[in-house]
Amino acid sequence: MKHYGKFFIDGEWVEPISARPFELINPATEEAFATVALGSPEDVDRAVAAAKQALPVLAQSSKEGRIEMLERLIEAFTAREGEVMAALTQEMGAPVSLKGQTGSALNALRQGIATMKEYEFETRLGVNILRREPIGVAGIITPWNWPIQLLCNKLASALAAGCSVVAKPSEYTPVSAIAFAEIVQDAGLPKGVFNLVNGDGPGVGNAISAHNDIGVVSFTGSTRAGIMVAEAAAPSVKRVTQELGGKSANLIMPDADLAAAAHYNVTRGYSNTGQSCHSPTRILVHESQLDELTGHLQEAATKIKVGDPNDPETTLGPVVNRTQFERIQHYIETGIKEGGRLICGGPGRPEGLERGYYIRPTIFADITPDMTIAREEIFGPVTSVITYNDLEQAIAIANDTEYGLGAYVFGADKEKVLDVGRRLNAGRVFLNGAPPNTVAPMGGYGKSGNGREMGTFGMEEYLETKAIIGYY
């Protein structure tokens, strides 16, 4: 087995000050394939010191200089994209067909360039001068479900703003992050601009969140972990941005194309094995159209190919680890016990797959808004169909959640669809199957977090606003 024992700090691969090994398991085979060193607060201190030393030059660099830096990073990433995708497949089970894992990361870096080109860091406000300046060293903590996309989302915004970075990937997906750090090295980024310390939440994540020399922490993960990050960050009064959990509704209006809505929901909802916080996990349909919709959902589900993520034909791989597998199985069993009717899927592994953390694509009907699987984030390929009797009730059901990350609306009348979208409490609302893009801000209401990522809004999370008064 390979051992990934070093951290990328100040432009070099260094031995940890204090570390312990963590075994990495391939979720498709349930077999260990490597170990990684998990670091300590002392390793974070060293990484922050390197980032702090690099900050003044980066903060004072020109837009053109930072654009050129991101362009080199894109070129180096493109040359090794296949290697990064192979790491993702091995460590988290992402199918090789899911090119969005690496493609979205490259798009995030490109968006950093596009945002900078259009952005004015110094403007006038009446008789005042407004300056936007780097907030300081940025702590970046990323999850295991979209590890490279989210790392690049945050890094692109931080570098565009002029902030140096200390990053901690999930301990379940460190290999892709290590490959990315090698890409940073290939691109020739200045020493200390990007630093990588592998570790878990208590050991490294908490140290990043609490560190007095870090000006902002950007975290993506569970709501539970997000609360812990905010608590650790509070004494230093640093900025904290969070993208957390979701329980997104897909509100299908009575005049919608039911087949299109169903097929979109299955494709979008089961992409990345349902391990996406924006997944439309609650489908709201008029009570008179339930049978027609479930027929379309069944048809769409038959097109899902579950299996070896290295097979180009596979569209649904395993979930990331045993803990997630058992958690999702528990939710499926709970849905059955509480009266849910299975449209497809159910407990256990798919037929013919005896090993690996594979989940049967599962759709429930006869779900009411108070049931467990309609309220709690499952984070797997499990969808609940809920009926409504009028549009007002549908909107109320969609908004009856502690989350507010994403929402979806399907309907024939685009003005009515827009009106419904305006009334949904979510950070991103997708109309009639519109694809996501990197210009629109991403973030949520309620327990889905605070702050935004991507585009101008994402970059401004890494900027302070200074007013200069009296220059007449």
Coordinates of C-alpha atoms in Angstrom, one line a residue:
M1 CA 0.0 0.0 0.0
K2 CA 1.1 3.5 -0.7
H3 CA 1.6 6.0 2.2
Y4 CA 1.0 9.7 1.7
G5 CA 3.0 11.0 4.6
K6 CA 4.0 14.6 3.7
F7 CA 2.2 18.0 3.6
F8 CA 2.7 20.8 1.1
I9 CA 3.9 23.8 3.0
D10 CA 5.7 26.9 1.7
G11 CA 6.1 25.3 -1.7
E12 CA 7.7 22.1 -0.5
W13 CA 6.7 18.6 0.6
V14 CA 7.6 18.3 4.3
E15 CA 7.3 15.7 7.0
P16 CA 4.6 16.4 9.6
I17 CA 5.6 17.7 13.0
S18 CA 3.1 15.3 14.6
A19 CA 0.9 12.9 12.7
R20 CA -0.9 9.6 12.8
P21 CA -1.8 7.2 9.9
F22 CA -5.3 6.9 8.6
E23 CA -6.3 4.0 6.3
L24 CA -8.0 4.8 3.0
I25 CA -10.7 2.4 1.8
N26 CA -11.8 2.0 -1.8
P27 CA -15.6 2.1 -1.5
A28 CA -16.1 -0.1 -4.6
T29 CA -14.0 -3.0 -3.2
E30 CA -14.1 -2.3 0.6
E31 CA -10.3 -2.8 0.5
A32 CA -7.6 -0.6 1.9
F33 CA -5.4 1.0 -0.9
A34 CA -3.3 3.5 1.0
T35 CA -2.7 5.4 4.3
V36 CA -2.4 9.1 4.8
A37 CA -0.8 11.1 7.6
L38 CA -3.3 13.1 9.6
G39 CA -1.6 16.3 11.0
S40 CA -1.9 18.3 14.1
P41 CA -2.3 21.9 15.3
E42 CA 1.5 22.3 15.1
D43 CA 1.4 21.5 11.4
V44 CA -1.4 24.1 10.9
D45 CA 0.8 26.7 12.7
R46 CA 3.6 26.0 10.2
A47 CA 1.3 26.2 7.2
V48 CA -0.3 29.5 8.5
A49 CA 3.1 31.0 9.1
A50 CA 4.1 30.2 5.4
A51 CA 0.8 31.7 4.2
K52 CA 1.2 34.7 6.3
Q53 CA 4.7 35.3 5.0
A54 CA 3.4 35.0 1.4
L55 CA 0.4 37.3 1.9
P56 CA 1.9 40.8 1.6
V57 CA 3.3 40.2 -1.9
L58 CA 0.2 38.4 -3.1
A59 CA -2.2 41.0 -1.6
Q60 CA -0.3 43.8 -3.4
S61 CA 0.0 42.0 -6.7
S62 CA -1.9 43.3 -9.8
K63 CA -5.0 41.8 -11.2
E64 CA -3.0 40.9 -14.3
G65 CA -0.5 39.0 -12.1
R66 CA -3.2 37.0 -10.3
I67 CA -4.9 36.2 -13.6
E68 CA -1.6 34.9 -15.1
M69 CA -1.2 32.8 -11.9
L70 CA -4.6 31.2 -12.4
E71 CA -4.0 30.6 -16.1
R72 CA -0.8 28.7 -15.2
L73 CA -2.8 26.7 -12.7
I74 CA -5.5 25.8 -15.3
E75 CA -2.8 24.7 -17.8
A76 CA -1.1 22.5 -15.2
F77 CA -4.5 21.0 -14.0
T78 CA -5.5 20.2 -17.6
A79 CA -2.3 18.3 -18.2
R80 CA -3.1 16.1 -15.1
E81 CA -6.9 16.0 -15.2
G82 CA -7.0 12.2 -15.8
E83 CA -4.8 11.6 -12.8
V84 CA -7.0 13.6 -10.5
M85 CA -10.1 11.8 -11.8
A86 CA -8.5 8.4 -11.2
A87 CA -7.8 9.5 -7.6
L88 CA -11.4 10.5 -7.1
T89 CA -12.7 7.2 -8.5
Q90 CA -10.4 5.2 -6.1
E91 CA -11.0 7.2 -2.9
M92 CA -14.7 8.1 -3.2
G93 CA -16.1 5.9 -5.9
A94 CA -16.9 8.7 -8.4
P95 CA -17.7 7.0 -11.8
V96 CA -15.1 7.8 -14.5
S97 CA -18.1 8.9 -16.6
L98 CA -18.7 11.8 -14.1
K99 CA -16.4 14.2 -15.8
G100 CA -18.1 17.0 -13.9
Q101 CA -15.9 16.3 -10.9
T102 CA -12.9 17.7 -12.6
G103 CA -14.6 19.7 -15.3
S104 CA -16.4 21.8 -12.6
A105 CA -13.1 22.4 -10.9
L106 CA -11.5 23.8 -14.0
N107 CA -14.6 25.9 -14.6
A108 CA -14.2 27.4 -11.1
L109 CA -10.6 28.4 -11.9
R110 CA -11.7 30.0 -15.2
Q111 CA -14.5 31.8 -13.4
G112 CA -11.9 33.3 -11.0
I113 CA -10.2 34.8 -14.0
A114 CA -13.5 36.1 -15.5
T115 CA -14.6 37.6 -12.2
M116 CA -11.3 39.5 -11.8
K117 CA -11.4 40.9 -15.3
E118 CA -14.7 42.6 -14.6
Y119 CA -14.1 43.6 -11.0
E120 CA -13.0 47.1 -9.8
F121 CA -11.2 46.8 -6.4
E122 CA -11.3 50.6 -5.9
T123 CA -14.4 52.7 -6.7
R124 CA -15.9 56.0 -5.7
L125 CA -19.0 56.4 -3.5
G126 CA -19.9 60.1 -3.6
V127 CA -17.0 62.0 -2.1
N128 CA -15.5 58.7 -0.7
I129 CA -13.1 56.1 -2.1
L130 CA -14.1 52.5 -1.5
R131 CA -11.3 49.9 -1.6
R132 CA -11.7 46.1 -1.5
E133 CA -8.7 44.5 0.1
P134 CA -7.7 40.9 0.9
I135 CA -9.1 39.9 4.3
G136 CA -5.9 37.9 5.1
V137 CA -4.9 34.2 5.2
A138 CA -7.8 32.0 4.1
G139 CA -8.6 28.7 5.8
I140 CA -10.3 26.3 3.4
I141 CA -12.0 23.1 4.6
T142 CA -13.5 20.9 2.0
P143 CA -15.8 17.8 2.1
W144 CA -15.5 14.4 0.4
N145 CA -18.4 14.6 -2.0
W146 CA -17.1 17.2 -4.6
P147 CA -13.6 17.5 -3.2
I148 CA -11.8 19.1 -6.1
Q149 CA -14.6 21.2 -7.4
L150 CA -15.1 22.8 -4.0
L151 CA -11.4 23.2 -3.4
C152 CA -11.1 25.1 -6.7
N153 CA -14.2 27.1 -6.0
K154 CA -12.7 28.4 -2.8
L155 CA -9.1 28.7 -4.1
A156 CA -10.1 30.6 -7.2
S157 CA -12.0 33.2 -5.2
A158 CA -9.3 33.5 -2.5
L159 CA -6.5 33.9 -5.1
A160 CA -8.5 36.4 -7.1
A161 CA -9.0 38.4 -3.9
G162 CA -5.3 38.2 -3.1
C163 CA -5.5 35.9 -0.1
S164 CA -3.0 33.1 0.5
V165 CA -4.5 29.7 1.6
V166 CA -4.2 26.9 4.1
A167 CA -6.4 24.0 2.9
K168 CA -7.6 20.9 4.7
P169 CA -9.4 18.3 2.5
S170 CA -11.6 15.5 4.0
E171 CA -9.6 12.7 5.5
Y172 CA -11.6 10.4 3.1
T173 CA -10.4 12.2 0.0
P174 CA -6.9 13.4 0.5
V175 CA -5.3 11.8 -2.6
S176 CA -7.0 14.1 -5.1
A177 CA -6.0 17.1 -2.9
I178 CA -2.4 15.9 -2.9
A179 CA -2.5 15.6 -6.7
F180 CA -3.8 19.1 -6.8
A181 CA -1.0 20.4 -4.6
E182 CA 1.4 18.8 -7.1
I183 CA -0.4 20.7 -9.8
V184 CA 0.1 23.9 -7.8
Q185 CA 3.8 23.0 -7.7
D186 CA 3.8 22.3 -11.5
A187 CA 2.2 25.7 -12.1
G188 CA 5.0 27.5 -10.3
L189 CA 2.8 29.4 -7.8
P190 CA 4.8 31.4 -5.3
K191 CA 5.8 29.7 -2.1
G192 CA 3.3 29.8 0.7
V193 CA 0.4 30.9 -1.6
F194 CA -1.2 27.5 -1.3
N195 CA -0.5 25.1 1.6
L196 CA -2.1 21.7 2.2
V197 CA -2.3 19.9 5.6
N198 CA -4.2 16.6 5.7
G199 CA -6.1 15.8 8.9
D200 CA -9.5 15.3 10.5
G201 CA -11.9 17.9 12.0
P202 CA -10.8 17.7 15.6
G203 CA -7.1 17.8 14.8
V204 CA -6.7 20.1 11.9
G205 CA -10.1 21.6 11.0
N206 CA -10.5 23.0 14.5
A207 CA -7.0 24.4 14.5
I208 CA -7.6 26.2 11.2
S209 CA -11.0 27.5 12.4
A210 CA -9.5 28.8 15.7
H211 CA -6.2 30.2 14.4
N212 CA -5.7 33.9 15.2
D213 CA -3.7 34.5 12.0
I214 CA -6.4 33.3 9.7
G215 CA -8.8 36.0 8.5
V216 CA -11.6 33.9 7.0
V217 CA -12.6 30.2 7.1
S218 CA -14.6 28.8 4.2
F219 CA -16.2 25.5 5.1
T220 CA -18.4 23.1 3.1
G221 CA -19.8 20.1 4.9
S222 CA -22.6 19.0 7.3
T223 CA -24.6 21.4 9.3
R224 CA -23.3 19.7 12.5
A225 CA -19.7 20.2 11.5
G226 CA -20.4 23.8 10.3
I227 CA -21.7 24.7 13.8
M228 CA -18.4 23.4 15.3
V229 CA -16.4 25.4 12.8
A230 CA -18.3 28.6 13.8
E231 CA -17.9 27.9 17.5
A232 CA -14.2 27.4 17.1
A233 CA -13.9 30.6 15.0
A234 CA -15.9 32.8 17.3
P235 CA -13.2 33.8 19.8
S236 CA -11.0 35.2 17.0
V237 CA -13.9 37.1 15.5
K238 CA -12.9 35.9 12.0
R239 CA -15.3 35.7 9.1
V240 CA -16.9 32.3 8.5
T241 CA -18.6 31.2 5.3
Q242 CA -20.4 28.0 5.2
E243 CA -22.2 25.8 2.6
L244 CA -24.0 23.2 4.7
G245 CA -26.8 20.6 4.3
G246 CA -29.8 20.7 2.1
K247 CA -33.2 19.1 1.6
S248 CA -34.2 20.6 -1.8
A249 CA -37.7 20.4 -3.2
N250 CA -38.6 20.0 -6.8
L251 CA -42.0 21.6 -7.2
I252 CA -43.8 20.2 -10.3
M253 CA -46.7 22.4 -11.2
P254 CA -49.8 20.8 -12.7
D255 CA -49.1 22.1 -16.3
A256 CA -45.5 20.8 -16.3
D257 CA -44.1 18.2 -18.6
L258 CA -44.1 15.4 -16.1
A259 CA -41.8 13.1 -18.1
A260 CA -39.2 15.9 -18.4
A261 CA -39.4 16.8 -14.7
A262 CA -39.1 13.1 -13.7
H263 CA -36.1 12.3 -15.9
Y264 CA -34.4 15.5 -14.8
N265 CA -35.0 14.7 -11.1
V266 CA -33.5 11.2 -11.5
T267 CA -30.5 12.5 -13.5
R268 CA -29.8 15.4 -11.2
G269 CA -30.7 13.7 -8.0
Y270 CA -28.6 10.6 -8.5
S271 CA -25.6 12.2 -10.0
N272 CA -22.6 11.6 -7.8
T273 CA -24.7 8.8 -6.1
G274 CA -27.0 11.4 -4.6
Q275 CA -24.1 12.8 -2.6
S276 CA -24.8 16.4 -3.4
C277 CA -26.3 18.9 -1.0
H278 CA -28.3 20.5 -3.8
S279 CA -30.0 17.2 -4.8
P280 CA -33.7 17.5 -5.4
T281 CA -34.7 14.9 -2.8
R282 CA -38.3 15.9 -2.3
I283 CA -40.6 15.8 -5.4
L284 CA -43.8 17.7 -5.0
V285 CA -46.6 16.7 -7.4
H286 CA -50.3 17.4 -7.6
E287 CA -52.3 14.6 -6.0
S288 CA -54.1 13.8 -9.3
Q289 CA -50.8 13.3 -11.1
L290 CA -49.1 11.0 -8.7
D291 CA -49.5 7.8 -10.7
E292 CA -48.4 9.4 -14.0
L293 CA -45.3 10.9 -12.4
T294 CA -44.2 7.7 -10.6
G295 CA -44.5 5.9 -13.9
H296 CA -42.1 8.3 -15.4
L297 CA -39.8 8.0 -12.4
Q298 CA -39.7 4.2 -12.7
E299 CA -38.8 4.5 -16.4
A300 CA -36.0 7.0 -15.7
A301 CA -34.7 4.8 -12.9
T302 CA -34.3 1.8 -15.2
K303 CA -31.7 3.8 -17.2
I304 CA -29.4 4.1 -14.1
K305 CA -26.4 1.7 -14.4
V306 CA -25.0 0.9 -10.9
G307 CA -21.6 -0.8 -10.7
D308 CA -17.9 -0.5 -10.9
P309 CA -17.0 3.2 -11.1
N310 CA -14.1 2.3 -13.4
D311 CA -16.6 1.1 -16.0
P312 CA -17.3 4.0 -18.5
E313 CA -21.0 2.7 -18.7
T314 CA -21.5 3.1 -14.9
T315 CA -23.6 6.1 -13.9
L316 CA -24.0 5.3 -10.2
G317 CA -21.1 4.2 -8.1
P318 CA -20.8 3.4 -4.4
V319 CA -21.2 5.9 -1.6
V320 CA -18.0 7.0 0.1
N321 CA -17.7 4.7 3.1
R322 CA -19.3 2.1 5.3
T323 CA -20.7 4.8 7.7
Q324 CA -22.6 6.4 4.9
F325 CA -23.8 3.1 3.5
E326 CA -25.2 2.1 6.9
R327 CA -26.7 5.5 7.5
I328 CA -28.6 5.4 4.1
Q329 CA -29.8 1.9 4.7
H330 CA -31.2 3.0 8.0
Y331 CA -33.1 5.8 6.3
I332 CA -34.5 3.5 3.7
E333 CA -35.7 1.1 6.4
T334 CA -37.2 4.0 8.3
G335 CA -39.1 5.2 5.2
I336 CA -40.7 1.7 4.9
K337 CA -41.5 1.5 8.6
E338 CA -43.2 4.9 8.6
G339 CA -45.5 3.9 5.7
G340 CA -43.6 4.9 2.5
R341 CA -44.4 3.0 -0.6
L342 CA -41.4 1.9 -2.7
I343 CA -41.6 2.8 -6.3
C344 CA -38.1 1.3 -6.9
G345 CA -35.1 0.2 -4.9
G346 CA -35.2 -0.5 -1.2
P347 CA -32.8 -2.0 1.4
G348 CA -29.7 -3.9 0.6
R349 CA -27.2 -3.8 -2.3
P350 CA -28.2 -3.9 -5.9
E351 CA -28.5 -7.4 -7.4
G352 CA -25.1 -8.9 -8.4
L353 CA -23.1 -6.6 -6.2
E354 CA -22.0 -8.4 -3.1
R355 CA -19.1 -6.1 -2.1
G356 CA -18.8 -2.3 -2.1
Y357 CA -20.9 0.4 -0.6
Y358 CA -23.5 0.3 -3.3
I359 CA -27.1 1.5 -2.7
R360 CA -30.1 0.6 -4.7
P361 CA -31.6 3.8 -6.4
T362 CA -34.6 4.2 -4.2
I363 CA -37.8 6.3 -4.8
F364 CA -40.6 6.5 -2.2
A365 CA -44.3 7.5 -2.8
D366 CA -47.0 8.1 -0.2
I367 CA -44.6 10.3 1.8
T368 CA -46.0 13.0 4.0
P369 CA -44.0 16.1 5.0
D370 CA -43.7 15.0 8.6
M371 CA -41.9 11.7 7.9
T372 CA -38.3 11.3 8.7
I373 CA -37.1 10.8 5.2
A374 CA -38.9 14.0 4.1
R375 CA -37.2 16.1 6.7
E376 CA -33.6 14.8 7.2
E377 CA -30.8 15.0 4.8
I378 CA -30.0 11.4 3.6
F379 CA -27.1 12.2 1.3
G380 CA -27.6 9.2 -1.0
P381 CA -29.7 8.0 -3.9
V382 CA -33.1 8.2 -2.1
T383 CA -36.0 10.4 -3.2
S384 CA -39.4 11.1 -1.6
V385 CA -42.5 11.9 -3.6
I386 CA -45.0 14.1 -1.8
T387 CA -48.4 15.2 -3.1
Y388 CA -50.2 18.5 -2.7
N389 CA -53.7 19.7 -3.5
D390 CA -53.1 23.3 -4.5
L391 CA -50.1 25.5 -5.3
E392 CA -50.2 27.4 -2.0
Q393 CA -49.9 24.1 -0.1
A394 CA -47.0 23.0 -2.4
I395 CA -45.1 26.2 -1.7
A396 CA -45.7 25.8 2.0
I397 CA -44.4 22.2 1.9
A398 CA -41.4 23.2 -0.1
N399 CA -40.5 25.9 2.5
D400 CA -41.3 23.7 5.5
T401 CA -37.6 22.7 6.2
E402 CA -34.8 24.0 8.3
Y403 CA -32.6 24.0 5.1
G404 CA -32.6 26.3 2.2
L405 CA -29.8 25.5 -0.2
G406 CA -31.5 24.6 -3.5
A407 CA -35.0 24.4 -5.0
Y408 CA -36.4 23.4 -8.4
V409 CA -39.6 24.4 -10.3
F410 CA -41.2 22.9 -13.4
G411 CA -44.1 24.4 -15.2
A412 CA -45.4 25.4 -18.7
D413 CA -46.0 29.1 -17.9
K414 CA -42.6 30.6 -17.4
E415 CA -44.0 33.7 -15.6
K416 CA -45.9 31.5 -13.1
V417 CA -42.8 29.4 -12.7
L418 CA -40.7 32.5 -12.0
D419 CA -43.3 33.7 -9.4
V420 CA -43.1 30.4 -7.6
G421 CA -39.3 30.5 -7.7
R422 CA -39.4 33.9 -6.1
R423 CA -41.4 32.5 -3.2
L424 CA -39.2 29.6 -2.4
N425 CA -36.7 30.0 0.5
A426 CA -33.5 28.8 -1.1
G427 CA -30.2 30.3 -2.2
R428 CA -30.4 28.8 -5.7
V429 CA -33.7 28.1 -7.6
F430 CA -33.5 26.2 -10.9
L431 CA -36.4 26.7 -13.3
N432 CA -37.4 23.9 -15.8
G433 CA -34.2 22.0 -15.6
A434 CA -31.8 24.9 -16.1
P435 CA -28.1 23.8 -15.6
P436 CA -26.0 25.4 -12.9
N437 CA -23.3 27.9 -13.8
T438 CA -20.3 29.5 -12.0
V439 CA -21.5 33.1 -12.3
A440 CA -24.5 32.7 -10.0
P441 CA -23.8 32.7 -6.3
M442 CA -24.1 29.4 -4.4
G443 CA -25.1 29.3 -0.8
G444 CA -28.2 28.8 1.4
Y445 CA -30.8 30.0 3.8
G446 CA -31.3 28.8 7.3
K447 CA -29.2 25.8 8.4
S448 CA -27.8 25.5 4.8
G449 CA -25.2 28.1 5.8
N450 CA -24.2 31.7 5.3
G451 CA -22.1 33.5 2.8
R452 CA -21.8 32.7 -0.9
E453 CA -19.4 31.0 -3.3
M454 CA -18.7 31.5 -7.0
G455 CA -18.4 34.6 -9.1
T456 CA -18.3 38.1 -7.6
F457 CA -20.2 37.1 -4.5
G458 CA -17.7 34.3 -3.8
M459 CA -14.7 36.5 -4.3
E460 CA -16.1 39.2 -2.0
E461 CA -16.2 36.7 0.9
Y462 CA -12.3 37.1 0.9
L463 CA -12.3 40.9 0.8
E464 CA -12.6 43.6 3.4
T465 CA -14.2 46.9 2.5
K466 CA -12.3 50.1 3.3
A467 CA -13.7 53.6 3.1
I468 CA -11.3 56.4 2.5
I469 CA -12.8 59.8 3.5
G470 CA -11.5 63.2 2.8
Y471 CA -9.7 62.9 -0.6
Y472 CA -11.4 65.7 -2.4

